Amino acid sequence: MFDILVYLYETYYRPDACPEPAALAKKLSAVGFDEVEISEALVWLKDLTAMAVQPQGSAPESTGTRFYVQQETDVLGTAAIGFIQFLESAKVITALQREIVIERALALDEPPVTLGKLKVIVLMLLWSQGKEPDALMFDDLFGADEQQTPRLLH
């Protein structure tokens, strides 16, 4: 499924440039993606889009601390939680976007979510909202591999 999401990001500059789901499924199938993965990716992306189009100004900005319940910690792991906190503190994502990222990670139903998959989720969220990370953040989202030592939060 994540190969399809990355393909969509690389192929379609904006989400509104994507064809309708039925036509997109045919294009993805023609490229060689598996029908089951295409279906999963399109459902996941539809749910992301539904959440991401909510008015950004309607929710007040959070200044509190986000505590993770055990299920979230089990699914995300400490590296992913640390990365989410880093993105929020760097103002790459808002508190509302953080919650969307967490929800979409939990929706995968394949714990634990690797840091690489979480980065794709963040990238797809920004893409679905028509936002583009700056060059340094893009390098951090795609440039680092999972074998690196985890980032230390200070």
Coordinates of C-alpha atoms in Angstrom, one line a residue:
M1 CA 0.0 0.0 0.0
F2 CA 2.8 2.4 0.8
D3 CA 4.4 1.9 -2.6
I4 CA 1.1 3.2 -4.1
L5 CA 1.0 6.2 -1.8
V6 CA 4.6 7.2 -2.7
Y7 CA 3.8 6.6 -6.4
L8 CA 0.8 9.0 -6.1
Y9 CA 2.9 11.6 -4.4
E10 CA 5.6 11.4 -7.0
T11 CA 3.2 11.2 -10.0
Y12 CA 0.6 13.8 -9.1
Y13 CA 1.9 17.1 -7.9
R14 CA -1.4 18.0 -6.2
P15 CA -4.2 15.7 -5.0
D16 CA -6.7 17.4 -7.3
A17 CA -4.6 16.3 -10.2
C18 CA -5.4 12.7 -9.4
P19 CA -8.1 11.1 -11.5
E20 CA -11.4 9.8 -10.0
P21 CA -10.9 6.7 -7.9
A22 CA -12.2 4.3 -10.6
A23 CA -9.9 5.7 -13.2
L24 CA -7.0 5.9 -10.7
A25 CA -7.5 2.2 -9.8
K26 CA -7.2 1.3 -13.5
K27 CA -4.1 3.4 -13.9
L28 CA -2.5 1.9 -10.8
S29 CA -3.4 -1.6 -12.0
A30 CA -1.9 -0.9 -15.5
V31 CA 1.3 0.2 -13.7
G32 CA 1.5 -3.2 -12.0
F33 CA 0.1 -2.7 -8.5
D34 CA -1.9 -5.5 -6.9
E35 CA -5.7 -5.0 -6.9
V36 CA -6.0 -5.7 -3.1
E37 CA -3.3 -3.1 -2.3
I38 CA -4.9 -0.6 -4.7
S39 CA -8.2 -1.0 -2.9
E40 CA -6.6 -0.7 0.5
A41 CA -4.7 2.4 -0.6
L42 CA -7.7 4.1 -2.1
V43 CA -9.8 3.5 1.0
W44 CA -7.0 4.7 3.3
L45 CA -6.5 7.8 1.1
K46 CA -10.2 8.6 1.0
D47 CA -10.4 8.5 4.8
L48 CA -7.3 10.7 5.0
T49 CA -8.8 13.2 2.6
A50 CA -12.1 13.3 4.6
M51 CA -10.2 14.1 7.8
A52 CA -7.7 16.5 6.2
V53 CA -10.2 18.8 4.5
Q54 CA -11.7 19.8 7.9
P55 CA -11.3 23.6 8.4
Q56 CA -7.9 24.2 9.8
G57 CA -8.9 27.4 11.6
S58 CA -11.8 25.8 13.5
A59 CA -9.7 24.1 16.1
P60 CA -7.7 26.2 18.6
E61 CA -4.0 25.5 18.6
S62 CA -3.0 23.2 21.4
T63 CA -0.3 24.1 23.9
G64 CA -0.8 21.1 26.1
T65 CA 1.1 17.9 26.3
R66 CA -0.1 14.9 24.3
F67 CA -0.2 11.7 26.3
Y68 CA -0.3 8.5 24.3
V69 CA -2.4 5.6 25.5
Q70 CA -0.9 2.1 25.6
Q71 CA -2.5 1.1 22.2
E72 CA -1.0 4.1 20.5
T73 CA 2.4 3.4 22.1
D74 CA 2.2 -0.2 21.0
V75 CA 1.3 0.6 17.4
L76 CA 3.6 3.7 17.0
G77 CA 6.6 2.9 19.1
T78 CA 9.0 5.4 20.7
A79 CA 10.8 6.4 17.5
A80 CA 7.6 7.3 15.7
I81 CA 6.2 9.2 18.7
G82 CA 9.5 11.1 19.0
F83 CA 9.3 12.0 15.3
I84 CA 5.8 13.2 15.6
Q85 CA 6.8 15.4 18.6
F86 CA 9.7 16.7 16.6
L87 CA 7.5 17.6 13.6
E88 CA 5.0 19.4 15.9
S89 CA 7.7 21.3 17.8
A90 CA 9.3 22.3 14.5
K91 CA 5.8 23.6 13.4
V92 CA 5.8 21.3 10.4
I93 CA 2.4 19.9 11.6
T94 CA -0.2 21.3 13.9
A95 CA -1.8 19.5 16.9
L96 CA -4.8 18.7 14.6
Q97 CA -2.5 17.3 11.9
R98 CA -0.7 15.3 14.6
E99 CA -4.0 13.7 15.6
I100 CA -4.8 12.8 11.9
V101 CA -1.3 11.2 11.6
I102 CA -1.9 9.1 14.7
E103 CA -5.4 8.1 13.5
R104 CA -4.1 7.1 10.1
A105 CA -1.3 5.1 11.6
L106 CA -3.7 3.3 13.9
A107 CA -5.9 2.6 10.9
L108 CA -3.2 0.5 9.2
D109 CA -3.7 -2.4 11.5
E110 CA -0.2 -3.6 11.1
P111 CA 1.7 -2.8 14.3
P112 CA 4.3 -1.6 14.8
V113 CA 4.3 1.2 12.3
T114 CA 7.8 1.8 11.1
L115 CA 9.3 5.2 11.0
G116 CA 9.5 5.0 7.2
K117 CA 5.7 4.4 7.0
L118 CA 5.0 7.2 9.5
K119 CA 7.0 9.6 7.3
V120 CA 4.9 8.6 4.3
I121 CA 1.7 9.2 6.3
V122 CA 2.9 12.7 7.2
L123 CA 3.9 13.4 3.6
M124 CA 0.5 12.2 2.4
L125 CA -1.3 14.4 4.9
L126 CA 0.6 17.5 3.8
W127 CA 0.0 16.5 0.2
S128 CA -3.7 16.0 0.7
Q129 CA -3.9 19.5 2.2
G130 CA -2.0 21.0 -0.7
K131 CA 1.0 21.8 1.6
E132 CA 4.6 21.1 0.7
P133 CA 7.3 20.6 3.3
D134 CA 10.3 22.9 2.9
A135 CA 13.4 21.3 1.4
L136 CA 15.1 20.5 4.8
M137 CA 11.9 18.9 6.1
F138 CA 11.5 17.0 2.8
D139 CA 15.0 15.6 3.2
D140 CA 14.2 14.6 6.8
L141 CA 11.0 12.9 5.6
F142 CA 12.6 11.0 2.8
G143 CA 16.4 11.3 3.2
A144 CA 17.0 9.4 6.4
D145 CA 16.8 5.6 6.7
E146 CA 15.6 3.7 9.7
Q147 CA 19.0 2.4 10.6
Q148 CA 20.1 5.8 11.8
T149 CA 20.3 6.5 15.5
P150 CA 17.0 8.0 16.8
R151 CA 16.7 11.8 17.2
L152 CA 17.2 13.1 20.7
L153 CA 14.6 15.5 21.9
H154 CA 15.8 18.2 24.2

